[in-house]
mmCIF file of C-alpha atoms in Angstrom:
data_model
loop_
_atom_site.group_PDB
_atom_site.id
_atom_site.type_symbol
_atom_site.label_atom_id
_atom_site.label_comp_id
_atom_site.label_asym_id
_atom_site.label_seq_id
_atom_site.Cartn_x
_atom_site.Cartn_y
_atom_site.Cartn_z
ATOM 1 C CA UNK A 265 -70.889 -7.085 27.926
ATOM 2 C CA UNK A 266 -68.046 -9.030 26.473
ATOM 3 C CA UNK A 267 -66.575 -11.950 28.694
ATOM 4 C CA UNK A 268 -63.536 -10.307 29.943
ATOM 5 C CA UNK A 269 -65.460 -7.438 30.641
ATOM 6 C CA UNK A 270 -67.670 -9.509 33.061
ATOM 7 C CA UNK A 271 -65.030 -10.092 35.350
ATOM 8 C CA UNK A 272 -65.031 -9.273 39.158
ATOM 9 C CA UNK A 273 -62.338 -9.405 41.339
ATOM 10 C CA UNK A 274 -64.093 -11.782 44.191
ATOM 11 C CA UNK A 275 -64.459 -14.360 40.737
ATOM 12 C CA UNK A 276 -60.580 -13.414 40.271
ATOM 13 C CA UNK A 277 -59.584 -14.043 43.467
ATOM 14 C CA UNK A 278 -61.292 -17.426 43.495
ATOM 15 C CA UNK A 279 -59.366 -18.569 40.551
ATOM 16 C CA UNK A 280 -56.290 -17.057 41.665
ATOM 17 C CA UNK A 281 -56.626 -19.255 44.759
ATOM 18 C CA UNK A 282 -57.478 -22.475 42.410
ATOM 19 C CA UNK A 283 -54.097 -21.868 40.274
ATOM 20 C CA UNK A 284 -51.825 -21.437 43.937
ATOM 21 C CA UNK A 285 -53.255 -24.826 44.666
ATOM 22 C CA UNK A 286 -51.277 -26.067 41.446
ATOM 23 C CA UNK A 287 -48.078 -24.246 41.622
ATOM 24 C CA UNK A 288 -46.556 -26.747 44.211
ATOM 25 C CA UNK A 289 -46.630 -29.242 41.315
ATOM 26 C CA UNK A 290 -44.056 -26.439 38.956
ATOM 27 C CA UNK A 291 -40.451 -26.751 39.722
ATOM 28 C CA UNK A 292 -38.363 -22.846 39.523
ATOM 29 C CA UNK A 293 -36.306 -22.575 36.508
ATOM 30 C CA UNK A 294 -32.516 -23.163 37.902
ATOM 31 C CA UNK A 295 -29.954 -23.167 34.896
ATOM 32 C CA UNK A 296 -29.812 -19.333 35.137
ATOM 33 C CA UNK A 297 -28.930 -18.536 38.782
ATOM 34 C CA UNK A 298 -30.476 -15.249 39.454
ATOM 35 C CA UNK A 299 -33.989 -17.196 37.624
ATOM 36 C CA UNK A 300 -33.625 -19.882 40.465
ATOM 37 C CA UNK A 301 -34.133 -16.982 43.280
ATOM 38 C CA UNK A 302 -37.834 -16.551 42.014
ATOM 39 C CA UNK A 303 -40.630 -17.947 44.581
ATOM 40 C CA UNK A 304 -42.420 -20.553 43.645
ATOM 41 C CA UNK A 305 -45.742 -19.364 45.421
ATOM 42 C CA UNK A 306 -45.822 -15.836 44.187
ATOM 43 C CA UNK A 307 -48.306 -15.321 41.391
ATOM 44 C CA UNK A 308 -49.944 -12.148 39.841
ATOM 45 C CA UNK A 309 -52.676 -11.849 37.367
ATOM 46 C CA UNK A 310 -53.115 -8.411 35.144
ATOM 47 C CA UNK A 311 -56.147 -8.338 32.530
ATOM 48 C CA UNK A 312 -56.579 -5.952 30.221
ATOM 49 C CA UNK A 313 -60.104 -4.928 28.356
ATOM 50 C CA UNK A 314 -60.185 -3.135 24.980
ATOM 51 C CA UNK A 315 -62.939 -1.005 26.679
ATOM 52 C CA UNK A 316 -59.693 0.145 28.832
ATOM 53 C CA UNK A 317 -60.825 -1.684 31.963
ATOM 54 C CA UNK A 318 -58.429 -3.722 34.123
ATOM 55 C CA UNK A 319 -58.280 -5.786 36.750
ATOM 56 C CA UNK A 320 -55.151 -7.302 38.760
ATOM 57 C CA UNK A 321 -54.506 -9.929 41.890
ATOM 58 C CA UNK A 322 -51.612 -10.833 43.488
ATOM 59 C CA UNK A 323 -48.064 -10.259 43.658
ATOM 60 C CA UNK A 324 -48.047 -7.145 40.324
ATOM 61 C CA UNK A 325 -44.780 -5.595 41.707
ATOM 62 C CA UNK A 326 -42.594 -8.637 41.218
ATOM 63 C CA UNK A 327 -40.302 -7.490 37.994
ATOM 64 C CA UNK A 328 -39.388 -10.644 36.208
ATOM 65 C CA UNK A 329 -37.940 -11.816 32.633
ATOM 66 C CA UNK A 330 -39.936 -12.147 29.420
ATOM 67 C CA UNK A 331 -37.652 -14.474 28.242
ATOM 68 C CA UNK A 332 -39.335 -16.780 25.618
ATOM 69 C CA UNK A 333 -42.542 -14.486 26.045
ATOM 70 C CA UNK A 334 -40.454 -12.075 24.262
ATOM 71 C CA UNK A 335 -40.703 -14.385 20.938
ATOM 72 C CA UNK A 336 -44.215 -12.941 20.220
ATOM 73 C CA UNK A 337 -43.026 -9.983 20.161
ATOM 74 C CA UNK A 338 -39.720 -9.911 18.183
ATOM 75 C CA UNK A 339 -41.603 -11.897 15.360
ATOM 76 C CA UNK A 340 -44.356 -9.452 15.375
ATOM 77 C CA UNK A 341 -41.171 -6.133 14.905
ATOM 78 C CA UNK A 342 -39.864 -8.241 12.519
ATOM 79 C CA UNK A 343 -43.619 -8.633 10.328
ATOM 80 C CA UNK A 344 -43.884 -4.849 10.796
ATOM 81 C CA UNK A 345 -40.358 -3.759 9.638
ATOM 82 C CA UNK A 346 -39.788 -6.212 7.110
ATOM 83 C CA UNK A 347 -43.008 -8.094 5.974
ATOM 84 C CA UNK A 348 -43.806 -11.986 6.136
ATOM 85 C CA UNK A 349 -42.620 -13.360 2.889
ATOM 86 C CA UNK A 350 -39.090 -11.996 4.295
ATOM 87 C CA UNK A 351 -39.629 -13.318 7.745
ATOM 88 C CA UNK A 352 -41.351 -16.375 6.912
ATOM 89 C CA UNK A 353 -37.950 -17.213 4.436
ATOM 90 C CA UNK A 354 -35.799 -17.600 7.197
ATOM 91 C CA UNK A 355 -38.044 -19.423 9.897
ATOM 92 C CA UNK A 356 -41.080 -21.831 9.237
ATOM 93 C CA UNK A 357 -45.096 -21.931 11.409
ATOM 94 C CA UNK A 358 -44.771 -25.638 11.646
ATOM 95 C CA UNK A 359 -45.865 -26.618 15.089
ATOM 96 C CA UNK A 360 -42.430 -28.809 16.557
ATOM 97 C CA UNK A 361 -43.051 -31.988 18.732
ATOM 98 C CA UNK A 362 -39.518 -31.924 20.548
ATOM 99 C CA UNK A 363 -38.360 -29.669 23.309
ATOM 100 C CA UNK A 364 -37.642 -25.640 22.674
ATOM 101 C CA UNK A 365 -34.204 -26.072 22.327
ATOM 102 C CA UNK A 366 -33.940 -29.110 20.776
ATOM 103 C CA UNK A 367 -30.817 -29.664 18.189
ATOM 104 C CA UNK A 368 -32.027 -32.404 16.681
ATOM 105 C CA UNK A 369 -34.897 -31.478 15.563
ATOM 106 C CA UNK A 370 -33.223 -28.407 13.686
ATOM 107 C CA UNK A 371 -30.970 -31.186 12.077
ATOM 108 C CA UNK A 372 -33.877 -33.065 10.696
ATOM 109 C CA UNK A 373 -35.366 -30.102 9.426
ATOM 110 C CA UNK A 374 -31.678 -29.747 7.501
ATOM 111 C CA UNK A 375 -31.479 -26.068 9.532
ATOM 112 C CA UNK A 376 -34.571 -24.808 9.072
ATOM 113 C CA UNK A 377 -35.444 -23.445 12.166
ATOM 114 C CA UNK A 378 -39.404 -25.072 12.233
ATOM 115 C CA UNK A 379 -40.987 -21.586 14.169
ATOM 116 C CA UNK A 380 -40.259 -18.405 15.932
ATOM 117 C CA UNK A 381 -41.053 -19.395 18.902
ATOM 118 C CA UNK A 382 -38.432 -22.454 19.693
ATOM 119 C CA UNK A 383 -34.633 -21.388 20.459
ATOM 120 C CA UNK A 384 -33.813 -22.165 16.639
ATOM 121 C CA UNK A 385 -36.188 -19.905 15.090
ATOM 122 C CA UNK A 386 -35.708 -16.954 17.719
ATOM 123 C CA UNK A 387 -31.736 -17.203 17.600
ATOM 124 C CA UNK A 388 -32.577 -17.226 13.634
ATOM 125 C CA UNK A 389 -34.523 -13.847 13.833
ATOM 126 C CA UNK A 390 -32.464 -12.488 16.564
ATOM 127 C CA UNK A 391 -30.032 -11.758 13.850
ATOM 128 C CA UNK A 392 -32.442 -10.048 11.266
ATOM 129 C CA UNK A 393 -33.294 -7.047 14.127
ATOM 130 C CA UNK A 394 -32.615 -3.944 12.961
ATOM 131 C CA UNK A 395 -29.838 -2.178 14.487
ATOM 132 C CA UNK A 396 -25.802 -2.276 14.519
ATOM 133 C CA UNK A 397 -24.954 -4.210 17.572
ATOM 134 C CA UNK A 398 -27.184 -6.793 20.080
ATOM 135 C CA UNK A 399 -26.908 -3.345 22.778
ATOM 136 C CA UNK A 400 -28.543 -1.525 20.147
ATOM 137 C CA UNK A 401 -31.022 -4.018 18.723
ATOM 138 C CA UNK A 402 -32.546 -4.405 22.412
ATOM 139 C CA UNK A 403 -32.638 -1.120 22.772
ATOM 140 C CA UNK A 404 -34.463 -0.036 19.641
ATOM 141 C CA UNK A 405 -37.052 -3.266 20.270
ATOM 142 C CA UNK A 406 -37.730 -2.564 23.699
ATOM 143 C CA UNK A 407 -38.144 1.403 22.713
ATOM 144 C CA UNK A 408 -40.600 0.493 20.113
ATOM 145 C CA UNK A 409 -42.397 -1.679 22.520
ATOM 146 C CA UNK A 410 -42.947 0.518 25.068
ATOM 147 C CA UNK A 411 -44.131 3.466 22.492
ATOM 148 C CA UNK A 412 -46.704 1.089 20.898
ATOM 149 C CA UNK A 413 -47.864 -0.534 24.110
ATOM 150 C CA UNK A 414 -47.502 2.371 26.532
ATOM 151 C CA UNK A 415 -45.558 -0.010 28.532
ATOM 152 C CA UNK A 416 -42.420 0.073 30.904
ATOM 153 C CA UNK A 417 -39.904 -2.665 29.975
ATOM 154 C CA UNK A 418 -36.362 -2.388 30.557
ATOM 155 C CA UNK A 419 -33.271 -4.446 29.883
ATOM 156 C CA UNK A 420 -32.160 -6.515 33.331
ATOM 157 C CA UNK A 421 -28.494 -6.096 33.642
ATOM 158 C CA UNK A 422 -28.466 -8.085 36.298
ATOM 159 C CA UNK A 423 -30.473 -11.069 34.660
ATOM 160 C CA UNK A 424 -28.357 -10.598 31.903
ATOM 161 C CA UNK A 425 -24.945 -10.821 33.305
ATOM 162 C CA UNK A 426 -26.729 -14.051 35.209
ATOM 163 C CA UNK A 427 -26.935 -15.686 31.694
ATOM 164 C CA UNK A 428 -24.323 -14.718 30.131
ATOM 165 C CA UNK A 429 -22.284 -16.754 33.186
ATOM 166 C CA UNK A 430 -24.370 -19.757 32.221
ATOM 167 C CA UNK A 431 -24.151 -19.304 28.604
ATOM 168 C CA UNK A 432 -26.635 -22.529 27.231
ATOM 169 C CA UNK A 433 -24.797 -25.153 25.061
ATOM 170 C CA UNK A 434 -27.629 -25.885 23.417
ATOM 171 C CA UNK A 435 -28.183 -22.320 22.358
ATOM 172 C CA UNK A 436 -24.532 -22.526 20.869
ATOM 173 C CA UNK A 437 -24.614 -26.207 19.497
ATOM 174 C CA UNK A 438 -27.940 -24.425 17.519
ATOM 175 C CA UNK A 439 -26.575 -20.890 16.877
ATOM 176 C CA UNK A 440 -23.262 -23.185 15.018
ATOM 177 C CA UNK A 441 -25.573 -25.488 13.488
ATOM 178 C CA UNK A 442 -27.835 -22.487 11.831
ATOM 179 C CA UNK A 443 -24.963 -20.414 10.917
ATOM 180 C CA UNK A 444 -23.421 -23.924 8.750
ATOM 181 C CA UNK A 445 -26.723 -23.546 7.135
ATOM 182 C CA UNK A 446 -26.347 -20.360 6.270
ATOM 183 C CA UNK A 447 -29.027 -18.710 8.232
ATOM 184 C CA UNK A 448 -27.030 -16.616 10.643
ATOM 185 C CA UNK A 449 -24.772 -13.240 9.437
ATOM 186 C CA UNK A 450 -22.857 -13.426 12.923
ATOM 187 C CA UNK A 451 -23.490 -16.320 15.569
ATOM 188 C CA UNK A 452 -22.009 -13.843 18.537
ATOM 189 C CA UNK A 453 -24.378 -11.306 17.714
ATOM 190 C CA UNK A 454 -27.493 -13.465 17.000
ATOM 191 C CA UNK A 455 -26.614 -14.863 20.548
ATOM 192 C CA UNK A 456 -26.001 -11.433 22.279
ATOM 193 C CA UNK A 457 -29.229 -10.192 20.698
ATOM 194 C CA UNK A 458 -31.114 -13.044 21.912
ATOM 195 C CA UNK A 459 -29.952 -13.724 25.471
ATOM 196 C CA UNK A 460 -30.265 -9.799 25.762
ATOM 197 C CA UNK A 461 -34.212 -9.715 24.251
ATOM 198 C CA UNK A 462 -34.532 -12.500 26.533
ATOM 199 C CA UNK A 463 -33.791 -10.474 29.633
ATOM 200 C CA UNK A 464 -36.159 -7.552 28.574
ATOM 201 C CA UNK A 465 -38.109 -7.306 31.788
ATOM 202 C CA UNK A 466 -41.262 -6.072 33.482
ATOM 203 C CA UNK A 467 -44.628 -6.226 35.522
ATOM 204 C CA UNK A 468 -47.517 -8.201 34.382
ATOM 205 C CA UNK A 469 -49.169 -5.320 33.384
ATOM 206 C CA UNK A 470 -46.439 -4.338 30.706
ATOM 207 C CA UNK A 471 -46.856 -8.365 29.514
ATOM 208 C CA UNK A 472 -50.732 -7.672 29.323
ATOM 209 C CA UNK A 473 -50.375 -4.216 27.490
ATOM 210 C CA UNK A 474 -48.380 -5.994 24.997
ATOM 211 C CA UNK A 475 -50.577 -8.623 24.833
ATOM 212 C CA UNK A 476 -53.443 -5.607 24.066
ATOM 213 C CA UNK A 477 -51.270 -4.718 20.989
ATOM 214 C CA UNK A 478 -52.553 -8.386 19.167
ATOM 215 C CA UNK A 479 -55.949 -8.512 20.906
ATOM 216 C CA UNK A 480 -57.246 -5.490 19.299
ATOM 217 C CA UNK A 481 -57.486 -3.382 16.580
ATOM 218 C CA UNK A 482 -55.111 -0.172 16.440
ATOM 219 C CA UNK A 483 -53.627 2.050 13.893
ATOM 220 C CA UNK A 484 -49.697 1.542 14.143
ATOM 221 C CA UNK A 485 -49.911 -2.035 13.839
ATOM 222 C CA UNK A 486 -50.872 -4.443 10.605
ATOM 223 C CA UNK A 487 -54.216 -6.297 11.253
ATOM 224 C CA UNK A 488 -52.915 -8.925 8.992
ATOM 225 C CA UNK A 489 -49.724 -9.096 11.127
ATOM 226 C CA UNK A 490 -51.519 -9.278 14.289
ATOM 227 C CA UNK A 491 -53.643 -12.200 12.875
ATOM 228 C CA UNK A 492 -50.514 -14.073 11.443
ATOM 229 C CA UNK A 493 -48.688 -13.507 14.744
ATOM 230 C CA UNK A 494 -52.202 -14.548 17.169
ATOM 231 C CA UNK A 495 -52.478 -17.822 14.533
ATOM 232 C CA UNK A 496 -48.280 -19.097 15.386
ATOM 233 C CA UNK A 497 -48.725 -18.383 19.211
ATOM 234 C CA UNK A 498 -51.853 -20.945 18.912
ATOM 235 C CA UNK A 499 -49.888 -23.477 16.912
ATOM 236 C CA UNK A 500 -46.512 -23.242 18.655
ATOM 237 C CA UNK A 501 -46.598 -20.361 21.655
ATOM 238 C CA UNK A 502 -46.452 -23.442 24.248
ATOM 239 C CA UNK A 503 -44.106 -25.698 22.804
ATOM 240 C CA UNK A 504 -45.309 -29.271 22.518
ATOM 241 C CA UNK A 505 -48.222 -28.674 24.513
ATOM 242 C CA UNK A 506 -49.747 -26.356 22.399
ATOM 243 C CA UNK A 507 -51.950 -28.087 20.396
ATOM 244 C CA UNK A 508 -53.103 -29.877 23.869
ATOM 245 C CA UNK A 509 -54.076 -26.365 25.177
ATOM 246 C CA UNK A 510 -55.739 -25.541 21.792
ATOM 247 C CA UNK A 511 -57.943 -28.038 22.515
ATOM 248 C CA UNK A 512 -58.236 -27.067 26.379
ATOM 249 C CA UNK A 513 -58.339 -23.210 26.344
ATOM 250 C CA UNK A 514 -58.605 -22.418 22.986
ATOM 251 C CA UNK A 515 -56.822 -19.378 23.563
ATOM 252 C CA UNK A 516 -53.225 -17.856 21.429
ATOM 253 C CA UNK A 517 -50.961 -18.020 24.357
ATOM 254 C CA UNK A 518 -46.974 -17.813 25.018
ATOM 255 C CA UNK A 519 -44.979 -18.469 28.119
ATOM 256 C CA UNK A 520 -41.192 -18.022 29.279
ATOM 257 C CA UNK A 521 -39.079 -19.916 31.716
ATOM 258 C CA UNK A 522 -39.340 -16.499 33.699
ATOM 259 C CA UNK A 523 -42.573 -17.608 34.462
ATOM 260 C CA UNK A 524 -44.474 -14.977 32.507
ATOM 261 C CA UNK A 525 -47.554 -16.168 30.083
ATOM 262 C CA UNK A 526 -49.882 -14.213 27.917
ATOM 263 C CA UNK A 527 -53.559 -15.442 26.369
ATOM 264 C CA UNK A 528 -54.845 -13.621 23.804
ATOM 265 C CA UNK A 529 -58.308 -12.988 23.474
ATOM 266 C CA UNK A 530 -59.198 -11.438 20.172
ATOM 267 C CA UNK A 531 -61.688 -8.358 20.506
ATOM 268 C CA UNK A 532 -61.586 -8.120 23.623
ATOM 269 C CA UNK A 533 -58.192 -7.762 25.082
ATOM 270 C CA UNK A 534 -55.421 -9.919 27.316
ATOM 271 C CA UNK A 535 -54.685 -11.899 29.830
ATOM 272 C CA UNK A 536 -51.042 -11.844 31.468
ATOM 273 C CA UNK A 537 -49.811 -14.081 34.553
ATOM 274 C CA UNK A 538 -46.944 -14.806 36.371
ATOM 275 C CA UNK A 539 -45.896 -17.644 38.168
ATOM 276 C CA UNK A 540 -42.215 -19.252 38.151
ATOM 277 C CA UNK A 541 -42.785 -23.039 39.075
ATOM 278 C CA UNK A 542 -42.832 -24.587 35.353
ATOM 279 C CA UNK A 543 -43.936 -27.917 34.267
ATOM 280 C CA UNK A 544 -41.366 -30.400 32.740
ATOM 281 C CA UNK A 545 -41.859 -28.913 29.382
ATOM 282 C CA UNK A 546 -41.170 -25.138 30.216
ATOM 283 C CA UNK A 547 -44.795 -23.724 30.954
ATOM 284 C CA UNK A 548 -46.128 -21.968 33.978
ATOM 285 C CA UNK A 549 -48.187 -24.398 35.421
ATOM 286 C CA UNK A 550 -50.459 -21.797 38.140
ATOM 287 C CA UNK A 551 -50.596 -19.481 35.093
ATOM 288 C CA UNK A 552 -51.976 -22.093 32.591
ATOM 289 C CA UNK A 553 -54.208 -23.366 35.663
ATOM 290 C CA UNK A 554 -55.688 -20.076 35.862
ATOM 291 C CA UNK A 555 -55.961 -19.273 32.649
ATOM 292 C CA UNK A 556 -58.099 -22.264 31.768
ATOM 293 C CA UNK A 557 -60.299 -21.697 34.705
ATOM 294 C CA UNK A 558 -60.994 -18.350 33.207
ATOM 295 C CA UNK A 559 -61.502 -19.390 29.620
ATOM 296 C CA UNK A 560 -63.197 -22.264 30.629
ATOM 297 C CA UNK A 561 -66.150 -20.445 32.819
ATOM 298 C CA UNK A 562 -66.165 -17.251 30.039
ATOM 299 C CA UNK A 563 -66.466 -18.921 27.521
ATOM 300 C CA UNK A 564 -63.340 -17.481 25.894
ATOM 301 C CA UNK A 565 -62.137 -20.242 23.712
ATOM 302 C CA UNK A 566 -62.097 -18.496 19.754
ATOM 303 C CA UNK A 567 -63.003 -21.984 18.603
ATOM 304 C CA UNK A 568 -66.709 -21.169 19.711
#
């Protein structure tokens, strides 16, 4: 028996409870107004097994955001439809020291965006997505998605019209910055497209199933892809903590400000939380709690 496959839900629970002690320390993310209206306390746990087993606590019913979560999965579309030496010409896998939406950073790097999963490099692939408009780009994505995965994501209107009211400046001050570099076709649509993957939404269990689609092996996806994709999230998939929670979990992970996180383990399947209070870098701090409980006392850490 594999270690996600040992779980119980009295061992869940337990852990659950350890990561709601945390939570109090994560603040809501309040830039976007209808983000700000999440609860702090709620938290929800899916895991899914290869073996098709899965087990869930908490609050599963709460529909939020992927928002940056979504990263993983646009870069991983992109890999299939186009291939990696196209992809990997427009963004870099260098892992970035300075905040996801960091300008200057982007400047340093003369407009290279460093990876897909800060603003730069999203924004930057946001505009390679097939389709003829940012409506029908999130469409197709989040169609294709859901057919792979089996899961149930929709576009938020509501979350979208939310952001689109608080439009970030540093999301322009980049998207005018990439596009003097000559890595964006149209900044208006690179933004729509992004701000509208961004609002993609779901339950925890549609952020697990897609999580499934890089854990294991299956016949519409690249294995190479999956590896490539599984190897950035572990670099870069929490910002400028990643390399800290390489070290601690040992686990390919991504999070969004919508308080969403997946952990991938590979084999055996995935691991998908929510919990909106973040920590001052962007990162759900109940989910990571958790999360390292888990991989901690399973042993899941693919470092041995």
């Amino acid at each position: 028996m594999k270690g996600l496959e040992k779980l119980t839900t009295t061992k869940l629970s337990a852990w659950v409870q350890l990561a709601k002690t945390q939570v109090e320390r994560g603040q809501v993310a309040d830039r976007i107004p209808q983000l700000a209206l999440a609860d702090s306390a709620w938290f929800a746990v899916h895991i899914c097994c290869k073996s098709g087993q899965t087990i869930s606590f908490g609050d599963t019913a709460c529909i939020f955001p992927l928002m940056s979560a979504i990263k993983t999965f646009s870069l991983l579309y992109l890999l299939e439809h186009l291939g990696a030496e196209k992809v990997f010409g427009w963004v870099g896998v260098e892992p970035s020291d300075a905040p996801f939406n960091s300008l200057e950073q982007l400047i340093s790097d003369r407009g290279h965006p460093r990876n897909p999963m800060i603003n730069s490099g999203a924004i930057t692939l946001s505009d390679k997505l097939p389709g003829k408009d940012a409506s029908d780009r999130t469409f197709l994505f989040c169609q294709w998605l859901n057919q792979l995965a089996g899961c149930q994501l929709r576009l938020d209107e509501v979350m979208l019209a939310s952001v689109r009211l608080t439009r970030s400046t540093a999301n322009e001050a980049i998207a005018n910055y990439l596009a003097q570099a000559g890595h964006l076709e149209n900044i208006e649509t690179a933004l729509d497209t992004y701000e509208q993957i961004c609002c993609i939404s779901g339950r925890v269990e549609d952020l697990a199933l897609l999580g499934k689609l890089l854990a294991c092996e299956n016949s519409c996806l690249s294995a190479q892809n999956r590896r490539i994709v599984n190897a950035v999230m572990s670099t870069c998939g929490l910002y400028e903590a990643s390399a800290e929670f390489a070290v601690r979990i040992g686990l390919p992970m991504k999070s969004g400000i919508g308080g969403g996180l997946v952990a991938i383990v590979p084999g055996e399947g995935a691991i998908a939380c929510y919990s909106p209070g973040l920590d001052n870098i962007g990162n759900p701090v109940g989910a990571i709690a958790f999360v390292e409980a888990l991989a901690q006392e399973l042993q899941l850490s693919i470092f041995g």
